[in-house]
PDB file of C-alpha atoms and ligand atoms in Angstrom:
ATOM      1  CA  MET A   1      -0.138   0.195   0.202  1.00  0.00           C
ATOM      2  CA  ARG A   2       3.005   2.734   0.819  1.00  0.00           C
ATOM      3  CA  LYS A   3       3.364   2.857  -3.083  1.00  0.00           C
ATOM      4  CA  GLU A   4      -0.229   3.662  -3.428  1.00  0.00           C
ATOM      5  CA  PHE A   5      -0.262   5.661  -0.418  1.00  0.00           C
ATOM      6  CA  ASP A   6       2.925   7.784  -1.694  1.00  0.00           C
ATOM      7  CA  ALA A   7       1.353   7.850  -5.476  1.00  0.00           C
ATOM      8  CA  CYS A   8      -1.943   9.419  -4.099  1.00  0.00           C
ATOM      9  CA  LEU A   9       0.003  11.829  -1.510  1.00  0.00           C
ATOM     10  CA  ALA A  10       1.814  13.385  -4.723  1.00  0.00           C
ATOM     11  CA  LEU A  11      -1.220  14.084  -6.632  1.00  0.00           C
ATOM     12  CA  PHE A  12      -2.689  15.550  -3.443  1.00  0.00           C
ATOM     13  CA  GLU A  13      -0.172  17.521  -3.466  1.00  0.00           C
ATOM     14  CA  HIS A  14       0.508  18.825  -6.887  1.00  0.00           C
ATOM     15  CA  LYS A  15      -2.741  19.209  -7.745  1.00  0.00           C
ATOM     16  CA  GLN A  16      -5.476  21.819  -6.888  1.00  0.00           C
ATOM     17  CA  ARG A  17      -8.820  21.374  -7.731  1.00  0.00           C
ATOM     18  CA  PHE A  18     -10.566  18.166  -6.412  1.00  0.00           C
ATOM     19  CA  VAL A  19     -14.093  16.861  -6.048  1.00  0.00           C
ATOM     20  CA  LEU A  20     -15.194  14.084  -3.506  1.00  0.00           C
ATOM     21  CA  SER A  21     -17.817  11.745  -3.958  1.00  0.00           C
ATOM     22  CA  THR A  22     -19.373   8.571  -3.065  1.00  0.00           C
ATOM     23  CA  HIS A  23     -22.322   5.998  -3.358  1.00  0.00           C
ATOM     24  CA  VAL A  24     -25.781   6.740  -3.433  1.00  0.00           C
ATOM     25  CA  ASN A  25     -27.836   6.539   0.226  1.00  0.00           C
ATOM     26  CA  PRO A  26     -24.299   7.335   2.385  1.00  0.00           C
ATOM     27  CA  ASP A  27     -23.853   6.007   5.435  1.00  0.00           C
ATOM     28  CA  PRO A  28     -21.419   7.427   8.120  1.00  0.00           C
ATOM     29  CA  ASP A  29     -18.359   5.960   6.507  1.00  0.00           C
ATOM     30  CA  ALA A  30     -18.805   7.224   3.316  1.00  0.00           C
ATOM     31  CA  ILE A  31     -19.895  10.529   4.643  1.00  0.00           C
ATOM     32  CA  GLY A  32     -16.759  10.715   7.074  1.00  0.00           C
ATOM     33  CA  SER A  33     -14.671   9.525   4.466  1.00  0.00           C
ATOM     34  CA  GLU A  34     -15.602  12.386   2.377  1.00  0.00           C
ATOM     35  CA  ILE A  35     -15.677  14.999   5.490  1.00  0.00           C
ATOM     36  CA  ALA A  36     -11.729  13.912   6.282  1.00  0.00           C
ATOM     37  CA  LEU A  37     -10.432  14.213   2.960  1.00  0.00           C
ATOM     38  CA  ALA A  38     -12.141  17.146   2.782  1.00  0.00           C
ATOM     39  CA  SER A  39     -10.570  18.442   5.528  1.00  0.00           C
ATOM     40  CA  PHE A  40      -7.516  17.328   5.223  1.00  0.00           C
ATOM     41  CA  LEU A  41      -7.024  18.852   1.524  1.00  0.00           C
ATOM     42  CA  LYS A  42      -8.464  22.106   2.793  1.00  0.00           C
ATOM     43  CA  SER A  43      -6.179  22.442   5.259  1.00  0.00           C
ATOM     44  CA  ARG A  44      -3.282  21.990   2.566  1.00  0.00           C
ATOM     45  CA  GLY A  45      -4.858  25.343   0.536  1.00  0.00           C
ATOM     46  CA  LYS A  46      -7.096  22.855  -1.775  1.00  0.00           C
ATOM     47  CA  ASP A  47      -9.812  23.577  -3.815  1.00  0.00           C
ATOM     48  CA  VAL A  48     -12.485  21.018  -2.719  1.00  0.00           C
ATOM     49  CA  ALA A  49     -16.051  19.869  -3.616  1.00  0.00           C
ATOM     50  CA  VAL A  50     -18.094  17.168  -2.059  1.00  0.00           C
ATOM     51  CA  LEU A  51     -20.749  16.259  -4.444  1.00  0.00           C
ATOM     52  CA  ASN A  52     -23.135  13.295  -3.526  1.00  0.00           C
ATOM     53  CA  HIS A  53     -26.076  12.155  -5.362  1.00  0.00           C
ATOM     54  CA  SER A  54     -28.037  11.640  -2.178  1.00  0.00           C
ATOM     55  CA  ALA A  55     -28.731  13.978   0.365  1.00  0.00           C
ATOM     56  CA  THR A  56     -26.728  13.378   3.584  1.00  0.00           C
ATOM     57  CA  PRO A  57     -28.471  11.356   6.250  1.00  0.00           C
ATOM     58  CA  ALA A  58     -29.921  12.984   9.212  1.00  0.00           C
ATOM     59  CA  ASN A  59     -27.531  10.986  11.385  1.00  0.00           C
ATOM     60  CA  CYS A  60     -24.277  12.189   9.276  1.00  0.00           C
ATOM     61  CA  LEU A  61     -24.843  15.830   9.698  1.00  0.00           C
ATOM     62  CA  PHE A  62     -23.072  16.455  12.583  1.00  0.00           C
ATOM     63  CA  LEU A  63     -20.497  15.418  10.956  1.00  0.00           C
ATOM     64  CA  ASP A  64     -20.755  18.692   8.361  1.00  0.00           C
ATOM     65  CA  PRO A  65     -21.863  21.612  10.686  1.00  0.00           C
ATOM     66  CA  GLU A  66     -21.181  23.983   7.939  1.00  0.00           C
ATOM     67  CA  ARG A  67     -22.936  21.797   5.350  1.00  0.00           C
ATOM     68  CA  SER A  68     -20.346  21.755   2.806  1.00  0.00           C
ATOM     69  CA  ILE A  69     -21.611  18.690   1.222  1.00  0.00           C
ATOM     70  CA  ALA A  70     -23.551  19.499  -2.018  1.00  0.00           C
ATOM     71  CA  GLN A  71     -26.260  17.119  -3.312  1.00  0.00           C
ATOM     72  CA  PHE A  72     -25.453  16.951  -6.792  1.00  0.00           C
ATOM     73  CA  SER A  73     -27.347  18.872  -9.412  1.00  0.00           C
ATOM     74  CA  ALA A  74     -26.369  18.952 -13.341  1.00  0.00           C
ATOM     75  CA  GLU A  75     -26.850  22.427 -13.638  1.00  0.00           C
ATOM     76  CA  GLN A  76     -25.342  23.538 -10.994  1.00  0.00           C
ATOM     77  CA  HIS A  77     -22.370  21.295 -10.716  1.00  0.00           C
ATOM     78  CA  ALA A  78     -21.257  19.742 -14.054  1.00  0.00           C
ATOM     79  CA  ASP A  79     -18.544  22.435 -14.461  1.00  0.00           C
ATOM     80  CA  LEU A  80     -16.869  21.334 -11.010  1.00  0.00           C
ATOM     81  CA  ILE A  81     -16.857  17.910 -12.397  1.00  0.00           C
ATOM     82  CA  SER A  82     -15.412  18.541 -15.570  1.00  0.00           C
ATOM     83  CA  THR A  83     -12.450  21.111 -14.791  1.00  0.00           C
ATOM     84  CA  ALA A  84     -11.978  19.002 -11.646  1.00  0.00           C
ATOM     85  CA  GLU A  85      -7.996  18.304 -11.762  1.00  0.00           C
ATOM     86  CA  VAL A  86      -8.611  14.862  -9.568  1.00  0.00           C
ATOM     87  CA  ILE A  87     -11.878  13.200  -8.662  1.00  0.00           C
ATOM     88  CA  VAL A  88     -11.748  10.932  -5.596  1.00  0.00           C
ATOM     89  CA  VAL A  89     -14.544   8.403  -5.064  1.00  0.00           C
ATOM     90  CA  LEU A  90     -14.781   7.098  -1.635  1.00  0.00           C
ATOM     91  CA  ASP A  91     -16.392   3.712  -0.133  1.00  0.00           C
ATOM     92  CA  ALA A  92     -17.199   2.841  -3.880  1.00  0.00           C
ATOM     93  CA  ASN A  93     -15.530   0.736  -6.627  1.00  0.00           C
ATOM     94  CA  GLN A  94     -18.695   1.283  -9.071  1.00  0.00           C
ATOM     95  CA  LEU A  95     -19.089   4.499 -10.978  1.00  0.00           C
ATOM     96  CA  ASP A  96     -22.407   3.748 -11.621  1.00  0.00           C
ATOM     97  CA  ARG A  97     -22.881   3.560  -7.601  1.00  0.00           C
ATOM     98  CA  LEU A  98     -22.662   7.450  -8.154  1.00  0.00           C
ATOM     99  CA  GLN A  99     -26.117   7.493 -10.048  1.00  0.00           C
ATOM    100  CA  SER A 100     -26.439  10.756 -11.577  1.00  0.00           C
ATOM    101  CA  LEU A 101     -22.478  11.902 -11.253  1.00  0.00           C
ATOM    102  CA  HIS A 102     -21.771   8.796 -12.932  1.00  0.00           C
ATOM    103  CA  PRO A 103     -21.903  10.413 -16.764  1.00  0.00           C
ATOM    104  CA  PHE A 104     -20.226  13.537 -15.658  1.00  0.00           C
ATOM    105  CA  VAL A 105     -17.212  11.481 -13.837  1.00  0.00           C
ATOM    106  CA  LEU A 106     -16.734   9.453 -16.790  1.00  0.00           C
ATOM    107  CA  LYS A 107     -16.516  12.451 -19.111  1.00  0.00           C
ATOM    108  CA  SER A 108     -14.336  14.368 -16.872  1.00  0.00           C
ATOM    109  CA  ALA A 109     -10.579  14.544 -17.969  1.00  0.00           C
ATOM    110  CA  ALA A 110      -9.490  14.112 -14.257  1.00  0.00           C
ATOM    111  CA  ILE A 111      -7.384  11.829 -12.742  1.00  0.00           C
ATOM    112  CA  LYS A 112      -9.445   9.380 -10.514  1.00  0.00           C
ATOM    113  CA  ILE A 113      -8.460   7.866  -7.556  1.00  0.00           C
ATOM    114  CA  CYS A 114     -10.594   5.035  -5.741  1.00  0.00           C
ATOM    115  CA  ILE A 115     -10.371   4.835  -1.945  1.00  0.00           C
ATOM    116  CA  ASP A 116     -12.474   1.768  -0.917  1.00  0.00           C
ATOM    117  CA  HIS A 117     -12.127  -1.435   1.223  1.00  0.00           C
ATOM    118  CA  HIS A 118     -15.443  -3.549  -1.516  1.00  0.00           C
ATOM    119  CA  LEU A 119     -14.887  -6.555  -3.246  1.00  0.00           C
ATOM    120  CA  GLU A 120     -15.359  -6.861  -7.036  1.00  0.00           C
ATOM    121  CA  ARG A 121     -14.092  -3.284  -8.074  1.00  0.00           C
ATOM    122  CA  GLN A 122     -14.558  -2.253 -11.902  1.00  0.00           C
ATOM    123  CA  PRO A 123     -11.716  -0.500 -13.463  1.00  0.00           C
ATOM    124  CA  PHE A 124     -12.402   3.266 -13.985  1.00  0.00           C
ATOM    125  CA  ALA A 125      -9.851   4.757 -11.693  1.00  0.00           C
ATOM    126  CA  ASP A 126      -6.347   6.120 -12.577  1.00  0.00           C
ATOM    127  CA  LEU A 127      -5.073   4.713  -8.774  1.00  0.00           C
ATOM    128  CA  TYR A 128      -6.963   2.487  -6.581  1.00  0.00           C
ATOM    129  CA  ILE A 129      -6.131   2.457  -3.147  1.00  0.00           C
ATOM    130  CA  VAL A 130      -8.282  -0.350  -2.074  1.00  0.00           C
ATOM    131  CA  ASP A 131      -7.854  -2.698   0.902  1.00  0.00           C
ATOM    132  CA  GLU A 132     -10.474  -5.371   1.037  1.00  0.00           C
ATOM    133  CA  GLU A 133      -8.893  -6.667   4.456  1.00  0.00           C
ATOM    134  CA  ALA A 134     -10.237  -2.836   5.765  1.00  0.00           C
ATOM    135  CA  ALA A 135     -12.693  -2.562   8.177  1.00  0.00           C
ATOM    136  CA  ALA A 136     -14.098   0.867   6.872  1.00  0.00           C
ATOM    137  CA  THR A 137     -12.667   3.193   4.185  1.00  0.00           C
ATOM    138  CA  GLY A 138     -12.228   5.242   7.030  1.00  0.00           C
ATOM    139  CA  GLU A 139      -9.912   3.115   8.329  1.00  0.00           C
ATOM    140  CA  ILE A 140      -7.548   3.287   4.911  1.00  0.00           C
ATOM    141  CA  LEU A 141      -7.432   7.176   5.256  1.00  0.00           C
ATOM    142  CA  PHE A 142      -6.584   6.949   8.235  1.00  0.00           C
ATOM    143  CA  ASN A 143      -3.508   4.967   7.767  1.00  0.00           C
ATOM    144  CA  LEU A 144      -3.012   7.464   4.690  1.00  0.00           C
ATOM    145  CA  PHE A 145      -3.071  10.904   6.752  1.00  0.00           C
ATOM    146  CA  LEU A 146      -0.657   9.461   8.823  1.00  0.00           C
ATOM    147  CA  HIS A 147       1.621   8.153   6.222  1.00  0.00           C
ATOM    148  CA  CYS A 148       1.766  11.635   5.337  1.00  0.00           C
ATOM    149  CA  ASP A 149       1.944  13.466   7.988  1.00  0.00           C
ATOM    150  CA  PRO A 150       0.416  12.223  12.081  1.00  0.00           C
ATOM    151  CA  LYS A 151      -0.078  15.721  12.729  1.00  0.00           C
ATOM    152  CA  SER A 152      -2.994  16.059   9.740  1.00  0.00           C
ATOM    153  CA  VAL A 153      -5.396  14.148  11.731  1.00  0.00           C
ATOM    154  CA  THR A 154      -6.868  17.047  13.592  1.00  0.00           C
ATOM    155  CA  LYS A 155      -9.994  16.252  16.057  1.00  0.00           C
ATOM    156  CA  GLU A 156     -12.590  17.231  13.350  1.00  0.00           C
ATOM    157  CA  ILE A 157     -10.564  14.271  11.022  1.00  0.00           C
ATOM    158  CA  ALA A 158     -10.578  11.969  14.168  1.00  0.00           C
ATOM    159  CA  THR A 159     -14.185  12.339  14.734  1.00  0.00           C
ATOM    160  CA  ALA A 160     -15.335  11.545  11.437  1.00  0.00           C
ATOM    161  CA  LEU A 161     -12.913   8.489  11.302  1.00  0.00           C
ATOM    162  CA  TYR A 162     -14.438   7.448  13.974  1.00  0.00           C
ATOM    163  CA  ALA A 163     -18.260   7.731  12.953  1.00  0.00           C
ATOM    164  CA  ALA A 164     -17.115   5.948   9.800  1.00  0.00           C
ATOM    165  CA  ILE A 165     -14.922   3.048  11.791  1.00  0.00           C
ATOM    166  CA  MET A 166     -17.603   2.481  14.249  1.00  0.00           C
ATOM    167  CA  THR A 167     -20.604   2.332  12.204  1.00  0.00           C
ATOM    168  CA  ASP A 168     -18.913   0.343   9.422  1.00  0.00           C
ATOM    169  CA  SER A 169     -17.545  -2.076  11.707  1.00  0.00           C
ATOM    170  CA  GLY A 170     -20.840  -2.491  13.742  1.00  0.00           C
ATOM    171  CA  SER A 171     -20.142  -0.982  16.821  1.00  0.00           C
ATOM    172  CA  PHE A 172     -16.878  -3.116  16.693  1.00  0.00           C
ATOM    173  CA  ARG A 173     -18.581  -6.490  16.152  1.00  0.00           C
ATOM    174  CA  PHE A 174     -18.124  -7.569  12.938  1.00  0.00           C
ATOM    175  CA  PRO A 175     -14.947  -9.838  12.257  1.00  0.00           C
ATOM    176  CA  LYS A 176     -12.798  -7.364  11.016  1.00  0.00           C
ATOM    177  CA  THR A 177     -12.824  -6.144  14.321  1.00  0.00           C
ATOM    178  CA  ASP A 178      -9.236  -6.916  15.504  1.00  0.00           C
ATOM    179  CA  ALA A 179      -6.799  -5.246  17.881  1.00  0.00           C
ATOM    180  CA  ALA A 180      -5.100  -3.140  15.105  1.00  0.00           C
ATOM    181  CA  LEU A 181      -8.501  -1.511  14.374  1.00  0.00           C
ATOM    182  CA  HIS A 182      -8.674  -0.808  18.218  1.00  0.00           C
ATOM    183  CA  ARG A 183      -5.207   0.867  17.854  1.00  0.00           C
ATOM    184  CA  VAL A 184      -6.442   2.959  15.222  1.00  0.00           C
ATOM    185  CA  VAL A 185      -9.516   3.859  16.808  1.00  0.00           C
ATOM    186  CA  ALA A 186      -7.827   4.391  19.895  1.00  0.00           C
ATOM    187  CA  ASP A 187      -5.324   7.137  18.762  1.00  0.00           C
ATOM    188  CA  LEU A 188      -8.599   8.670  17.121  1.00  0.00           C
ATOM    189  CA  ILE A 189      -9.903   8.755  20.993  1.00  0.00           C
ATOM    190  CA  GLU A 190      -6.667  10.807  21.857  1.00  0.00           C
ATOM    191  CA  ARG A 191      -7.024  12.928  18.847  1.00  0.00           C
ATOM    192  CA  GLY A 192     -10.011  14.000  20.114  1.00  0.00           C
ATOM    193  CA  ALA A 193     -13.167  11.878  18.791  1.00  0.00           C
ATOM    194  CA  ASP A 194     -15.385  11.500  21.605  1.00  0.00           C
ATOM    195  CA  PRO A 195     -17.078   7.586  21.226  1.00  0.00           C
ATOM    196  CA  ALA A 196     -20.274   8.397  23.428  1.00  0.00           C
ATOM    197  CA  GLN A 197     -20.757  11.695  21.535  1.00  0.00           C
ATOM    198  CA  ILE A 198     -20.627   9.877  18.086  1.00  0.00           C
ATOM    199  CA  TYR A 199     -22.383   7.283  19.113  1.00  0.00           C
ATOM    200  CA  TYR A 200     -25.509   9.409  20.354  1.00  0.00           C
ATOM    201  CA  GLU A 201     -25.259  11.744  17.388  1.00  0.00           C
ATOM    202  CA  THR A 202     -25.329   8.406  15.241  1.00  0.00           C
ATOM    203  CA  TYR A 203     -27.512   6.006  16.695  1.00  0.00           C
ATOM    204  CA  GLU A 204     -29.941   7.888  19.263  1.00  0.00           C
ATOM    205  CA  GLN A 205     -31.325  10.194  17.313  1.00  0.00           C
ATOM    206  CA  GLY A 206     -33.819   8.538  15.733  1.00  0.00           C
ATOM    207  CA  SER A 207     -37.669   8.903  14.742  1.00  0.00           C
ATOM    208  CA  ALA A 208     -40.390   7.823  16.798  1.00  0.00           C
ATOM    209  CA  LYS A 209     -41.625   6.506  12.989  1.00  0.00           C
ATOM    210  CA  ARG A 210     -38.509   4.990  12.337  1.00  0.00           C
ATOM    211  CA  LEU A 211     -39.120   2.610  15.365  1.00  0.00           C
ATOM    212  CA  GLN A 212     -42.716   2.018  14.189  1.00  0.00           C
ATOM    213  CA  LEU A 213     -41.296   0.781  10.580  1.00  0.00           C
ATOM    214  CA  LEU A 214     -39.341  -1.560  12.499  1.00  0.00           C
ATOM    215  CA  GLY A 215     -42.038  -2.951  14.083  1.00  0.00           C
ATOM    216  CA  HIS A 216     -44.149  -3.296  11.378  1.00  0.00           C
ATOM    217  CA  VAL A 217     -40.866  -4.895   9.236  1.00  0.00           C
ATOM    218  CA  LEU A 218     -39.942  -6.872  12.317  1.00  0.00           C
ATOM    219  CA  SER A 219     -43.576  -8.681  12.098  1.00  0.00           C
ATOM    220  CA  THR A 220     -42.843 -10.368   8.521  1.00  0.00           C
ATOM    221  CA  LEU A 221     -39.866 -12.159   9.815  1.00  0.00           C
ATOM    222  CA  LYS A 222     -39.973 -15.557   7.804  1.00  0.00           C
ATOM    223  CA  ILE A 223     -37.603 -18.809   8.694  1.00  0.00           C
ATOM    224  CA  ASP A 224     -36.826 -20.746   6.050  1.00  0.00           C
ATOM    225  CA  HIS A 225     -34.282 -23.740   5.243  1.00  0.00           C
ATOM    226  CA  GLU A 226     -34.462 -25.565   8.900  1.00  0.00           C
ATOM    227  CA  GLY A 227     -33.862 -22.050  10.899  1.00  0.00           C
ATOM    228  CA  ARG A 228     -30.781 -21.414   8.884  1.00  0.00           C
ATOM    229  CA  VAL A 229     -32.158 -18.328   6.605  1.00  0.00           C
ATOM    230  CA  ALA A 230     -34.380 -15.250   8.017  1.00  0.00           C
ATOM    231  CA  SER A 231     -36.140 -12.788   5.905  1.00  0.00           C
ATOM    232  CA  VAL A 232     -37.899  -9.684   6.739  1.00  0.00           C
ATOM    233  CA  TYR A 233     -39.456  -6.887   4.151  1.00  0.00           C
ATOM    234  CA  ALA A 234     -40.509  -3.785   4.377  1.00  0.00           C
ATOM    235  CA  SER A 235     -43.445  -2.699   1.437  1.00  0.00           C
ATOM    236  CA  ARG A 236     -44.140   0.440  -0.126  1.00  0.00           C
ATOM    237  CA  ALA A 237     -47.395   0.290   2.303  1.00  0.00           C
ATOM    238  CA  MET A 238     -45.654   0.309   5.538  1.00  0.00           C
ATOM    239  CA  PHE A 239     -43.721   3.416   4.478  1.00  0.00           C
ATOM    240  CA  ALA A 240     -46.554   5.146   3.894  1.00  0.00           C
ATOM    241  CA  LYS A 241     -48.672   4.403   6.924  1.00  0.00           C
ATOM    242  CA  THR A 242     -45.247   5.367   9.244  1.00  0.00           C
ATOM    243  CA  GLY A 243     -44.438   8.236   7.044  1.00  0.00           C
ATOM    244  CA  THR A 244     -40.868   6.994   6.480  1.00  0.00           C
ATOM    245  CA  THR A 245     -38.338   6.348   3.446  1.00  0.00           C
ATOM    246  CA  GLU A 246     -35.667   3.668   2.396  1.00  0.00           C
ATOM    247  CA  GLU A 247     -33.042   5.766   4.337  1.00  0.00           C
ATOM    248  CA  ASP A 248     -35.280   4.756   7.614  1.00  0.00           C
ATOM    249  CA  THR A 249     -34.396   0.963   7.077  1.00  0.00           C
ATOM    250  CA  GLU A 250     -30.680   1.200   7.523  1.00  0.00           C
ATOM    251  CA  ASN A 251     -29.376  -1.356   9.483  1.00  0.00           C
ATOM    252  CA  PHE A 252     -32.984  -3.194   9.826  1.00  0.00           C
ATOM    253  CA  VAL A 253     -31.495  -6.440   8.259  1.00  0.00           C
ATOM    254  CA  THR A 254     -29.031  -6.844  11.189  1.00  0.00           C
ATOM    255  CA  TYR A 255     -32.119  -8.088  13.077  1.00  0.00           C
ATOM    256  CA  THR A 256     -31.876 -11.291  11.671  1.00  0.00           C
ATOM    257  CA  LEU A 257     -28.734 -12.337  12.517  1.00  0.00           C
ATOM    258  CA  THR A 258     -29.929 -12.327  16.258  1.00  0.00           C
ATOM    259  CA  ILE A 259     -32.083 -15.347  15.983  1.00  0.00           C
ATOM    260  CA  ALA A 260     -29.791 -18.721  17.190  1.00  0.00           C
ATOM    261  CA  GLY A 261     -28.919 -21.043  14.542  1.00  0.00           C
ATOM    262  CA  VAL A 262     -29.702 -18.281  11.396  1.00  0.00           C
ATOM    263  CA  GLN A 263     -26.646 -18.419   9.258  1.00  0.00           C
ATOM    264  CA  VAL A 264     -28.198 -15.926   5.991  1.00  0.00           C
ATOM    265  CA  GLY A 265     -30.168 -12.749   7.066  1.00  0.00           C
ATOM    266  CA  LEU A 266     -31.826 -11.146   4.190  1.00  0.00           C
ATOM    267  CA  MET A 267     -34.251  -7.872   3.964  1.00  0.00           C
ATOM    268  CA  PHE A 268     -36.285  -6.695   0.887  1.00  0.00           C
ATOM    269  CA  THR A 269     -37.161  -3.405   0.499  1.00  0.00           C
ATOM    270  CA  GLU A 270     -39.988  -1.998  -1.902  1.00  0.00           C
ATOM    271  CA  LEU A 271     -39.330   0.698  -3.869  1.00  0.00           C
ATOM    272  CA  ALA A 272     -41.057   2.465  -6.678  1.00  0.00           C
ATOM    273  CA  GLU A 273     -37.999   1.317  -9.048  1.00  0.00           C
ATOM    274  CA  GLY A 274     -37.898  -1.648  -7.967  1.00  0.00           C
ATOM    275  CA  VAL A 275     -36.673  -4.560  -4.793  1.00  0.00           C
ATOM    276  CA  LYS A 276     -33.387  -3.324  -3.377  1.00  0.00           C
ATOM    277  CA  ILE A 277     -32.176  -6.505  -1.018  1.00  0.00           C
ATOM    278  CA  SER A 278     -29.980  -6.676   1.728  1.00  0.00           C
ATOM    279  CA  PHE A 279     -27.625  -9.692   2.161  1.00  0.00           C
ATOM    280  CA  ARG A 280     -26.056 -10.355   5.916  1.00  0.00           C
ATOM    281  CA  SER A 281     -24.119 -13.796   6.794  1.00  0.00           C
ATOM    282  CA  ARG A 282     -21.959 -15.208   9.517  1.00  0.00           C
ATOM    283  CA  GLY A 283     -18.551 -16.770   9.043  1.00  0.00           C
ATOM    284  CA  GLU A 284     -17.637 -18.677   6.078  1.00  0.00           C
ATOM    285  CA  ILE A 285     -20.759 -18.164   3.990  1.00  0.00           C
ATOM    286  CA  ALA A 286     -19.902 -15.584   1.123  1.00  0.00           C
ATOM    287  CA  VAL A 287     -23.086 -13.498   0.893  1.00  0.00           C
ATOM    288  CA  ASN A 288     -21.263 -11.147  -1.489  1.00  0.00           C
ATOM    289  CA  LYS A 289     -21.713 -14.392  -4.093  1.00  0.00           C
ATOM    290  CA  LEU A 290     -25.480 -14.559  -3.502  1.00  0.00           C
ATOM    291  CA  ALA A 291     -25.909 -10.955  -3.798  1.00  0.00           C
ATOM    292  CA  GLN A 292     -24.239 -11.116  -7.414  1.00  0.00           C
ATOM    293  CA  ASP A 293     -26.497 -13.608  -8.547  1.00  0.00           C
ATOM    294  CA  PHE A 294     -29.032 -11.068  -8.281  1.00  0.00           C
ATOM    295  CA  GLY A 295     -26.684  -8.338  -9.827  1.00  0.00           C
ATOM    296  CA  GLY A 296     -25.662  -7.404  -6.451  1.00  0.00           C
ATOM    297  CA  ASN A 297     -22.129  -6.725  -4.754  1.00  0.00           C
ATOM    298  CA  GLY A 298     -20.589  -6.166  -1.610  1.00  0.00           C
ATOM    299  CA  HIS A 299     -18.458  -7.872   1.578  1.00  0.00           C
ATOM    300  CA  LYS A 300     -18.071 -11.494   2.377  1.00  0.00           C
ATOM    301  CA  ASN A 301     -20.812 -11.082   5.170  1.00  0.00           C
ATOM    302  CA  ALA A 302     -22.651  -7.929   3.915  1.00  0.00           C
ATOM    303  CA  ALA A 303     -23.783  -7.499   0.382  1.00  0.00           C
ATOM    304  CA  GLY A 304     -26.481  -5.567  -1.393  1.00  0.00           C
ATOM    305  CA  ALA A 305     -28.548  -5.507  -5.009  1.00  0.00           C
ATOM    306  CA  ARG A 306     -30.900  -3.844  -6.514  1.00  0.00           C
ATOM    307  CA  THR A 307     -33.549  -5.528  -8.730  1.00  0.00           C
ATOM    308  CA  ASN A 308     -36.234  -3.557 -10.777  1.00  0.00           C
ATOM    309  CA  THR A 309     -38.733  -6.146 -10.361  1.00  0.00           C
ATOM    310  CA  GLN A 310     -42.127  -4.876  -8.793  1.00  0.00           C
ATOM    311  CA  GLN A 311     -42.867  -8.743  -7.439  1.00  0.00           C
ATOM    312  CA  LEU A 312     -41.914  -8.491  -3.986  1.00  0.00           C
ATOM    313  CA  ASP A 313     -43.147 -12.001  -3.031  1.00  0.00           C
ATOM    314  CA  GLY A 314     -41.947 -13.097  -6.051  1.00  0.00           C
ATOM    315  CA  ILE A 315     -38.205 -12.349  -5.641  1.00  0.00           C
ATOM    316  CA  ILE A 316     -38.219 -13.230  -1.899  1.00  0.00           C
ATOM    317  CA  SER A 317     -39.116 -16.560  -2.958  1.00  0.00           C
ATOM    318  CA  ARG A 318     -36.281 -16.305  -5.382  1.00  0.00           C
ATOM    319  CA  VAL A 319     -33.946 -15.150  -3.520  1.00  0.00           C
ATOM    320  CA  VAL A 320     -34.577 -17.636  -0.147  1.00  0.00           C
ATOM    321  CA  GLU A 321     -34.367 -20.565  -2.485  1.00  0.00           C
ATOM    322  CA  ARG A 322     -31.620 -19.670  -4.270  1.00  0.00           C
ATOM    323  CA  ALA A 323     -29.801 -18.875  -0.282  1.00  0.00           C
ATOM    324  CA  LYS A 324     -29.837 -22.466   0.772  1.00  0.00           C
ATOM    325  CA  ALA A 325     -26.902 -23.176  -2.027  1.00  0.00           C
ATOM    326  CA  TYR A 326     -24.695 -21.072   0.169  1.00  0.00           C
ATOM    327  CA  LEU A 327     -25.791 -22.924   3.393  1.00  0.00           C
ATOM    328  CA  VAL A 328     -23.697 -25.014   5.456  1.00  0.00           C
TER     329      VAL A 328
HETATM  330 MN1   MN B   1     -17.400   1.585   3.994  1.00  0.00          MN
END
């Protein structure tokens, strides 16, 4: 990684105009990584625009008190992308994950850097800083910043990176949580990240309607294949009834894995354009392969797919049936 870090830092040093972006429906790893890198670049006098397809979710707004992240609009921002010298794609390794920015980034002559920890990357970048073993994109950035200058990790950056790592590691319980990751977060705390405050901002500022939606979703629980597959779904009727949106379902799928004996957990979310599928698994079960069977992608134990089917029941039975092939 040292060689890639040096190449990346050389671009950071020698170029002036940067655009940062991340995937649709960004999570705290996506937003925290953007805020941390933007802060790092701005402290070096660079022009930085952070442009996302989606609005920043409510539980990430505390990371961007100045509201420096813009929701992309072609009229306002196409020029920034076409005139950028460097475009950094964070926490995503496929350009179509940028959705509305995708064609503009593809067209831009800017040097493209991909900083990410997902599997199955697609070729679009000039430089890849990809570590599939990293628990979060924020962990990769921390190592990049330390490699450049340990003093560069300010309290603001430490807070953003802590939020990134805390959330992508499932609050330090997913398999990639190891001693090295705890040393990284210990370092971030010493640099000013406040664990209790960051947890509170991220997970304890929810709405009553989100909890009502969770109630509806959990009541759909279905167990298949001798207790080894658990699935739930969120229908458009549930969103309408509770006044919620797709964004409110974040992390609901993790409840499926709290059941003894469950190896694969699934959540199906009915959207206007189709059905989104979230996959979770334990241990050696590579649920990203199952996701690939339905056009998706992700990590071994956490993956996702988006289908354009309008048949919620049909896709649920197809995925549950297909999951059987991956059980142990
Ligand atoms: Mn991530």
